[in-house]
CSV table of C-alpha atoms in Angstrom, one decimal:
chain,number,residue,atom,x,y,z
A,1,MET,CA,63.5,29.7,58.2
A,2,ALA,CA,63.0,29.3,62.0
A,3,GLU,CA,66.2,27.3,62.7
A,4,THR,CA,68.5,29.9,61.1
A,5,LEU,CA,66.6,32.8,62.7
A,6,ALA,CA,66.6,31.2,66.2
A,7,THR,CA,70.3,30.8,66.3
A,8,GLN,CA,71.5,34.0,64.7
A,9,ILE,CA,69.2,36.9,65.5
A,10,LEU,CA,70.2,38.8,68.5
A,11,ALA,CA,66.8,39.8,70.0
A,12,ILE,CA,63.2,40.1,69.1
A,13,LEU,CA,60.3,41.8,70.9
A,14,PHE,CA,56.9,40.4,69.6
A,15,CYS,CA,53.8,42.5,70.0
A,16,LEU,CA,50.9,40.4,68.8
A,17,SER,CA,47.7,41.6,67.4
A,18,ALA,CA,44.4,39.8,68.0
A,19,ALA,CA,43.2,41.1,64.6
A,20,ALA,CA,39.6,40.4,65.5
A,21,ALA,CA,37.1,40.1,62.6
A,22,ALA,CA,34.2,42.1,64.0
A,23,SER,CA,33.1,45.0,61.8
A,24,GLY,CA,30.4,46.8,63.6
A,25,ALA,CA,32.0,50.1,64.5
A,26,LYS,CA,31.9,53.2,62.4
A,27,VAL,CA,34.9,55.4,61.7
A,28,TYR,CA,35.3,57.1,58.3
A,29,SER,CA,34.7,56.5,54.6
A,30,PHE,CA,37.7,55.4,52.6
A,31,ASN,CA,36.7,57.8,49.8
A,32,SER,CA,37.0,60.9,52.0
A,33,GLN,CA,38.1,64.0,50.0
A,34,ASN,CA,38.4,66.3,53.0
A,35,SER,CA,41.6,68.3,53.4
A,36,THR,CA,43.8,67.3,56.3
A,37,SER,CA,46.8,68.7,58.3
A,38,LEU,CA,49.0,66.5,56.0
A,39,SER,CA,47.6,68.1,52.8
A,40,SER,CA,51.0,69.9,52.3
A,41,LEU,CA,52.7,66.6,51.9
A,42,ASN,CA,54.1,66.2,48.4
A,43,ALA,CA,57.3,65.2,46.7
A,44,ASN,CA,58.6,68.7,46.8
A,45,ASN,CA,58.0,69.5,50.4
A,46,GLY,CA,59.2,66.1,51.8
A,47,ILE,CA,58.4,64.6,55.2
A,48,CYS,CA,61.0,66.7,57.1
A,49,LYS,CA,59.6,70.0,56.0
A,50,SER,CA,55.9,69.0,56.2
A,51,VAL,CA,55.7,66.9,59.3
A,52,VAL,CA,58.9,66.8,61.5
A,53,GLU,CA,60.2,70.4,61.4
A,54,PRO,CA,56.8,72.1,62.2
A,55,GLN,CA,56.9,70.2,65.5
A,56,GLY,CA,60.3,71.8,66.3
A,57,TYR,CA,62.5,68.7,65.6
A,58,ALA,CA,65.6,68.6,63.5
A,59,CYS,CA,65.3,66.5,60.4
A,60,GLN,CA,67.4,65.5,57.4
A,61,GLU,CA,66.3,64.1,54.0
A,62,HIS,CA,68.4,61.3,52.6
A,63,THR,CA,68.1,59.0,49.6
A,64,VAL,CA,69.5,55.5,49.0
A,65,THR,CA,69.5,53.6,45.7
A,66,THR,CA,68.8,49.9,45.7
A,67,LYS,CA,70.8,47.4,43.6
A,68,ASP,CA,67.8,47.1,41.2
A,69,GLY,CA,67.6,50.9,40.7
A,70,TYR,CA,64.8,52.1,43.1
A,71,ILE,CA,65.6,55.4,44.8
A,72,LEU,CA,64.2,55.4,48.3
A,73,SER,CA,63.6,58.3,50.7
A,74,LEU,CA,64.9,58.2,54.2
A,75,GLN,CA,64.4,60.8,57.0
A,76,ARG,CA,66.8,61.2,59.9
A,77,MET,CA,66.0,62.7,63.2
A,78,PRO,CA,69.4,63.3,64.8
A,79,SER,CA,68.2,64.9,68.0
A,80,GLY,CA,65.1,65.4,70.2
A,81,LEU,CA,63.1,68.4,70.8
A,82,SER,CA,65.7,69.8,73.2
A,83,GLY,CA,68.2,69.9,70.3
A,84,GLN,CA,70.7,67.7,72.1
A,85,ALA,CA,72.4,65.3,69.6
A,86,ALA,CA,71.5,61.7,69.9
A,87,ASP,CA,73.7,59.7,72.2
A,88,LYS,CA,72.1,56.3,71.7
A,89,PRO,CA,72.4,53.9,68.7
A,90,PRO,CA,70.4,54.4,65.4
A,91,VAL,CA,66.9,53.0,65.1
A,92,LEU,CA,65.5,52.2,61.7
A,93,LEU,CA,61.7,52.3,61.4
A,94,GLN,CA,60.0,50.3,58.6
A,95,HIS,CA,56.3,50.7,57.8
A,96,GLY,CA,53.8,48.1,56.7
A,97,LEU,CA,51.8,47.5,53.5
A,98,ILE,CA,50.1,50.4,51.7
A,99,VAL,CA,51.5,53.1,54.0
A,100,ASP,CA,54.7,55.0,54.3
A,101,GLY,CA,57.1,56.5,56.9
A,102,VAL,CA,54.6,59.2,57.9
A,103,THR,CA,52.9,56.4,59.9
A,104,TRP,CA,55.5,56.8,62.6
A,105,LEU,CA,54.9,60.5,62.8
A,106,MET,CA,51.1,60.8,62.3
A,107,SER,CA,50.0,61.1,65.9
A,108,LEU,CA,50.9,63.8,68.4
A,109,PRO,CA,54.7,63.9,69.3
A,110,ASP,CA,54.2,62.2,72.6
A,111,GLU,CA,52.2,59.4,70.9
A,112,SER,CA,54.4,58.8,67.8
A,113,LEU,CA,57.3,56.4,68.0
A,114,ALA,CA,59.7,58.4,65.9
A,115,PHE,CA,59.3,61.5,68.1
A,116,ILE,CA,59.4,59.5,71.3
A,117,LEU,CA,62.6,57.7,70.3
A,118,ALA,CA,64.3,61.0,69.3
A,119,ASP,CA,63.4,62.5,72.7
A,120,ASN,CA,64.9,59.5,74.4
A,121,GLY,CA,68.3,60.1,72.7
A,122,TYR,CA,68.1,57.7,69.7
A,123,ASP,CA,69.3,58.5,66.2
A,124,VAL,CA,66.0,57.9,64.3
A,125,TRP,CA,65.8,56.8,60.7
A,126,ILE,CA,62.5,56.5,58.9
A,127,SER,CA,62.3,54.3,55.7
A,128,ASN,CA,59.8,54.8,52.8
A,129,GLY,CA,59.3,51.7,50.7
A,130,ARG,CA,59.4,51.7,46.9
A,131,GLY,CA,56.3,53.0,45.2
A,132,THR,CA,55.2,55.2,48.1
A,133,ARG,CA,54.8,58.9,47.8
A,134,PHE,CA,58.4,59.8,48.5
A,135,SER,CA,60.1,56.8,47.0
A,136,ARG,CA,58.9,56.8,43.4
A,137,GLY,CA,62.3,57.4,41.8
A,138,HIS,CA,64.3,55.0,39.7
A,139,THR,CA,67.5,55.1,37.8
A,140,SER,CA,65.8,54.2,34.5
A,141,LEU,CA,62.1,53.5,35.1
A,142,ASP,CA,59.1,55.7,35.5
A,143,PRO,CA,56.2,54.9,37.8
A,144,TYR,CA,54.0,55.1,34.7
A,145,ASP,CA,55.9,52.1,33.3
A,146,SER,CA,54.5,48.7,34.1
A,147,ALA,CA,58.0,47.4,34.6
A,148,TYR,CA,58.4,49.8,37.6
A,149,TRP,CA,55.8,47.8,39.5
A,150,ASP,CA,57.3,44.4,38.7
A,151,TRP,CA,58.1,43.4,42.3
A,152,THR,CA,56.8,41.8,45.4
A,153,TRP,CA,57.9,41.7,49.1
A,154,ASP,CA,60.7,39.3,48.0
A,155,GLU,CA,62.4,42.3,46.4
A,156,LEU,CA,61.8,44.4,49.4
A,157,ALA,CA,63.6,41.9,51.5
A,158,ALA,CA,66.4,41.3,48.9
A,159,TYR,CA,67.0,44.9,47.9
A,160,ASP,CA,65.2,47.7,49.9
A,161,LEU,CA,66.0,46.5,53.4
A,162,PRO,CA,69.6,45.7,52.7
A,163,ALA,CA,70.1,49.1,51.1
A,164,THR,CA,68.6,51.0,54.0
A,165,PHE,CA,70.4,48.9,56.6
A,166,GLN,CA,73.7,49.5,54.9
A,167,TYR,CA,73.1,53.2,54.4
A,168,VAL,CA,72.2,53.8,58.1
A,169,HIS,CA,75.2,51.7,59.2
A,170,ASP,CA,77.6,53.6,56.9
A,171,GLN,CA,76.3,57.0,57.9
A,172,THR,CA,76.4,56.3,61.7
A,173,GLY,CA,79.2,53.8,62.0
A,174,GLN,CA,77.0,51.8,64.3
A,175,ASN,CA,74.9,48.7,64.3
A,176,LEU,CA,71.2,49.5,64.5
A,177,HIS,CA,68.0,48.6,66.2
A,178,TYR,CA,65.1,47.8,63.9
A,179,VAL,CA,61.4,48.3,64.3
A,180,GLY,CA,59.1,46.8,61.7
A,181,HIS,CA,55.3,46.8,61.5
A,182,SER,CA,53.2,44.2,59.6
A,183,GLN,CA,54.9,43.8,56.1
A,184,GLY,CA,58.0,45.4,57.7
A,185,THR,CA,58.3,42.3,59.9
A,186,LEU,CA,57.8,40.0,57.0
A,187,ILE,CA,60.7,41.4,55.0
A,188,ALA,CA,62.9,41.4,58.1
A,189,LEU,CA,62.2,37.8,58.9
A,190,ALA,CA,62.9,36.9,55.3
A,191,ALA,CA,66.2,38.6,55.3
A,192,PHE,CA,67.3,37.5,58.8
A,193,SER,CA,66.4,33.9,58.1
A,194,GLN,CA,68.9,33.9,55.3
A,195,GLY,CA,71.6,35.3,57.6
A,196,LYS,CA,71.5,38.7,56.0
A,197,LEU,CA,71.9,42.0,57.8
A,198,LEU,CA,72.7,40.3,61.2
A,199,ASN,CA,76.2,41.7,61.2
A,200,MET,CA,74.6,45.2,61.3
A,201,LEU,CA,71.8,44.5,63.7
A,202,ARG,CA,71.6,45.1,67.5
A,203,SER,CA,68.0,44.0,68.0
A,204,ALA,CA,64.7,43.8,66.2
A,205,VAL,CA,61.2,44.8,67.3
A,206,LEU,CA,58.4,43.1,65.3
A,207,LEU,CA,55.0,44.7,65.7
A,208,CYS,CA,52.2,42.4,64.5
A,209,PRO,CA,54.8,39.9,63.1
A,210,ILE,CA,53.9,38.1,59.8
A,211,ALA,CA,55.5,34.8,59.0
A,212,TYR,CA,52.8,32.1,58.9
A,213,LEU,CA,49.2,33.1,58.2
A,214,ASN,CA,46.7,30.4,57.7
A,215,HIS,CA,44.1,31.8,60.1
A,216,LEU,CA,43.0,34.9,58.2
A,217,THR,CA,40.2,36.5,60.2
A,218,SER,CA,39.7,39.9,58.4
A,219,PRO,CA,36.5,39.6,56.3
A,220,PHE,CA,37.8,42.2,53.9
A,221,ALA,CA,41.2,40.6,53.3
A,222,ARG,CA,39.6,37.1,53.0
A,223,ALA,CA,37.2,38.4,50.4
A,224,LEU,CA,40.0,40.1,48.5
A,225,VAL,CA,41.8,36.8,48.4
A,226,ASP,CA,38.8,34.6,47.5
A,227,LEU,CA,37.6,36.9,44.7
A,228,PHE,CA,41.1,37.2,43.1
A,229,ILE,CA,40.7,41.0,42.9
A,230,ALA,CA,44.4,41.6,42.6
A,231,GLU,CA,44.7,39.1,39.8
A,232,ASP,CA,41.9,40.9,38.0
A,233,LEU,CA,43.7,44.2,38.3
A,234,TYR,CA,46.9,42.7,37.0
A,235,TRP,CA,45.3,41.3,33.9
A,236,LEU,CA,43.4,44.5,33.4
A,237,GLY,CA,46.7,46.3,33.0
A,238,GLN,CA,46.8,47.9,36.5
A,239,PRO,CA,50.3,47.2,37.8
A,240,GLU,CA,50.0,49.8,40.5
A,241,PHE,CA,47.7,49.0,43.4
A,242,SER,CA,46.1,51.9,45.2
A,243,LEU,CA,42.9,52.0,47.1
A,244,ASN,CA,42.4,55.5,45.8
A,245,GLY,CA,42.6,54.4,42.2
A,246,GLN,CA,39.4,54.5,40.1
A,247,VAL,CA,39.7,51.0,38.8
A,248,VAL,CA,40.6,49.6,42.2
A,249,ASN,CA,37.6,51.3,43.8
A,250,LYS,CA,35.3,49.8,41.2
A,251,LEU,CA,36.5,46.3,42.0
A,252,LEU,CA,36.4,46.9,45.7
A,253,GLU,CA,32.7,47.7,45.4
A,254,VAL,CA,32.4,43.9,44.7
A,255,ILE,CA,34.0,43.2,48.1
A,256,CYS,CA,32.0,45.8,49.9
A,257,SER,CA,28.7,44.3,48.6
A,258,ASN,CA,29.5,41.1,50.6
A,259,PRO,CA,27.5,40.5,53.8
A,260,GLY,CA,29.4,41.3,56.9
A,261,ILE,CA,31.8,43.8,55.3
A,262,ASP,CA,31.1,47.4,56.2
A,263,CYS,CA,33.2,49.6,53.9
A,264,SER,CA,32.0,52.8,55.5
A,265,ASP,CA,34.7,51.7,58.0
A,266,LEU,CA,37.5,50.4,55.8
A,267,LEU,CA,40.1,50.4,58.6
A,268,THR,CA,38.0,48.2,60.8
A,269,ALA,CA,37.0,46.0,57.9
A,270,ILE,CA,40.6,45.3,57.1
A,271,THR,CA,42.3,45.2,60.6
A,272,GLY,CA,39.5,44.3,63.0
A,273,PRO,CA,38.3,46.7,65.6
A,274,ASN,CA,41.1,48.9,66.9
A,275,CYS,CA,40.6,49.8,70.5
A,276,CYS,CA,42.6,52.9,71.0
A,277,LEU,CA,42.6,55.2,67.9
A,278,ASN,CA,42.0,59.0,68.2
A,279,SER,CA,39.1,59.7,65.8
A,280,SER,CA,40.7,62.9,64.5
A,281,ARG,CA,44.0,61.2,63.8
A,282,THR,CA,42.2,58.2,62.2
A,283,LYS,CA,40.6,60.7,59.8
A,284,VAL,CA,44.0,62.2,59.0
A,285,PHE,CA,45.3,58.6,58.4
A,286,LEU,CA,42.4,57.7,56.1
A,287,ASP,CA,42.7,61.0,54.2
A,288,TYR,CA,46.4,60.8,53.7
A,289,GLU,CA,46.8,57.1,53.3
A,290,PRO,CA,46.9,54.6,51.6
A,291,GLN,CA,50.1,54.6,49.6
A,292,SER,CA,50.7,52.6,46.5
A,293,THR,CA,52.2,49.1,46.2
A,294,ALA,CA,52.6,46.8,43.3
A,295,THR,CA,49.6,44.7,42.3
A,296,LYS,CA,52.0,41.9,41.9
A,297,ASN,CA,52.9,42.3,45.6
A,298,ILE,CA,49.2,42.0,46.6
A,299,ILE,CA,48.9,38.9,44.5
A,300,HIS,CA,52.0,37.4,46.2
A,301,LEU,CA,50.7,38.2,49.7
A,302,ALA,CA,47.2,36.9,48.8
A,303,HIS,CA,48.7,33.5,47.8
A,304,ARG,CA,50.2,33.3,51.4
A,305,LYS,CA,47.2,35.1,53.0
A,306,ASP,CA,49.7,37.4,54.6
A,307,TYR,CA,47.4,40.3,55.3
A,308,LEU,CA,47.0,40.4,59.1
A,309,SER,CA,48.9,39.1,62.0
A,310,ASP,CA,46.7,36.5,63.8
A,311,VAL,CA,47.5,35.2,67.2
A,312,LYS,CA,47.4,31.5,66.2
A,313,ASP,CA,49.8,32.1,63.3
A,314,VAL,CA,52.2,34.1,65.4
A,315,GLN,CA,52.2,31.2,67.9
A,316,VAL,CA,53.4,28.9,65.1
A,317,LEU,CA,56.4,31.3,64.6
A,318,LEU,CA,57.1,31.3,68.4
A,319,ASP,CA,56.9,27.5,68.5
A,320,ASN,CA,59.6,27.4,65.8
A,321,LEU,CA,61.7,29.8,67.8
A,322,LYS,CA,61.6,27.8,71.0
A,323,ASP,CA,65.3,27.1,70.9
A,324,HIS,CA,66.1,30.8,70.9
A,325,ASP,CA,68.0,32.1,74.0
A,326,GLY,CA,65.4,32.7,76.6
A,327,ASP,CA,66.9,36.0,77.7
A,328,LYS,CA,67.0,37.3,74.1
A,329,LEU,CA,63.4,36.8,73.1
A,330,VAL,CA,60.6,38.9,74.6
A,331,VAL,CA,57.0,38.3,73.8
A,332,GLN,CA,54.3,40.9,74.5
A,333,TYR,CA,50.7,40.2,73.8
A,334,THR,CA,48.0,43.0,74.0
A,335,ASP,CA,44.6,41.4,73.8
A,336,GLU,CA,42.5,44.5,73.0
A,337,TYR,CA,44.9,45.8,70.3
A,338,ALA,CA,44.3,45.4,66.5
A,339,HIS,CA,46.6,46.0,63.6
A,340,ALA,CA,46.6,49.8,63.6
A,341,ASP,CA,46.7,50.3,67.3
A,342,PHE,CA,50.4,49.4,67.4
A,343,VAL,CA,51.4,52.5,65.3
A,344,LEU,CA,48.4,54.9,65.9
A,345,GLY,CA,47.0,54.0,69.3
A,346,VAL,CA,46.7,56.9,71.8
A,347,ASN,CA,48.1,54.7,74.6
A,348,ALA,CA,50.7,52.9,72.5
A,349,ASN,CA,53.4,55.0,74.2
A,350,GLN,CA,52.7,53.2,77.4
A,351,ILE,CA,51.5,49.8,76.0
A,352,VAL,CA,54.1,49.4,73.3
A,353,TYR,CA,56.7,52.1,73.1
A,354,ASP,CA,57.9,52.1,76.7
A,355,PRO,CA,58.6,48.4,76.6
A,356,VAL,CA,60.3,48.9,73.2
A,357,ILE,CA,62.7,51.5,74.7
A,358,ALA,CA,63.3,49.3,77.8
A,359,PHE,CA,64.1,46.4,75.4
A,360,PHE,CA,66.6,48.6,73.5
A,361,LYS,CA,68.4,49.5,76.7
A,362,ILE,CA,69.3,45.9,77.5
A,363,ASN,CA,70.4,45.2,73.9
């Protein structure tokens, strides 16, 4: 993978997560039933009407159909708060595992990457992966059919990412910048390493990049792997994986009974202690999220232990990219950040997003 990627990809900005394993801090219960400011989000309202337009930004709803029939939701922000049309290239934002495109919009406008990019003149496109709240359509299958959930991240790399790339490219007539977080980096690396999409790519920003993960430090994720929870769900006839599902919650109780795992703080248990989250926005995140994925996808990830981006494992990726052009590869390490800080941190606009925009300007 690394040889092809090193010679063909235009540019990458790596923002590494320490993904520490400590689990002492308290945030919120993952079973919270409280209403939130995102309670109006549903398939009828859509992300534009519910989240973007109330902040005063223009927004368009789009859909794209993959070659295997999944109908994906895309949102386009063609201008900033001023109303001036974007004069910079398109940027495609791809979320991670068990979340959706609202991740890029969940904080305040001056703290959310989608709003910040729009205000800086970029044509912003937000992708929502198959199976999430706004991307549950299919040309022939229903989400209640087990066949609908017969996929893993391999299909996301083979079908979803190419479909969204091609759609944005066709709509704008321009090559695009790409920003992926967590699983969004994994599918990009998989596609790029096969030489796909590079003819439509300007640059790629990989937040918490996932390629090699042998040093899994999250106690929750390791317990999920070691106890084969996803496999149990699959054989119990649960093809859809959602932390809000009744059967999943029963099985997660097994994990939460393990010493050292504090499920009153699920976010920290999974990601490690995030340094810089606003507690009120964290509550919104935990109430709104998580979104569904395929149980088969969780099994596939568990076999690779591809849950969190550990520093040692990212270094393996960097070592394999040592032949990449020095002026085309930028590495940014933020020691105190954990997995969620990169998309929800109150200071991510200075720590992460300002360097991202600077990186875009030279590419």
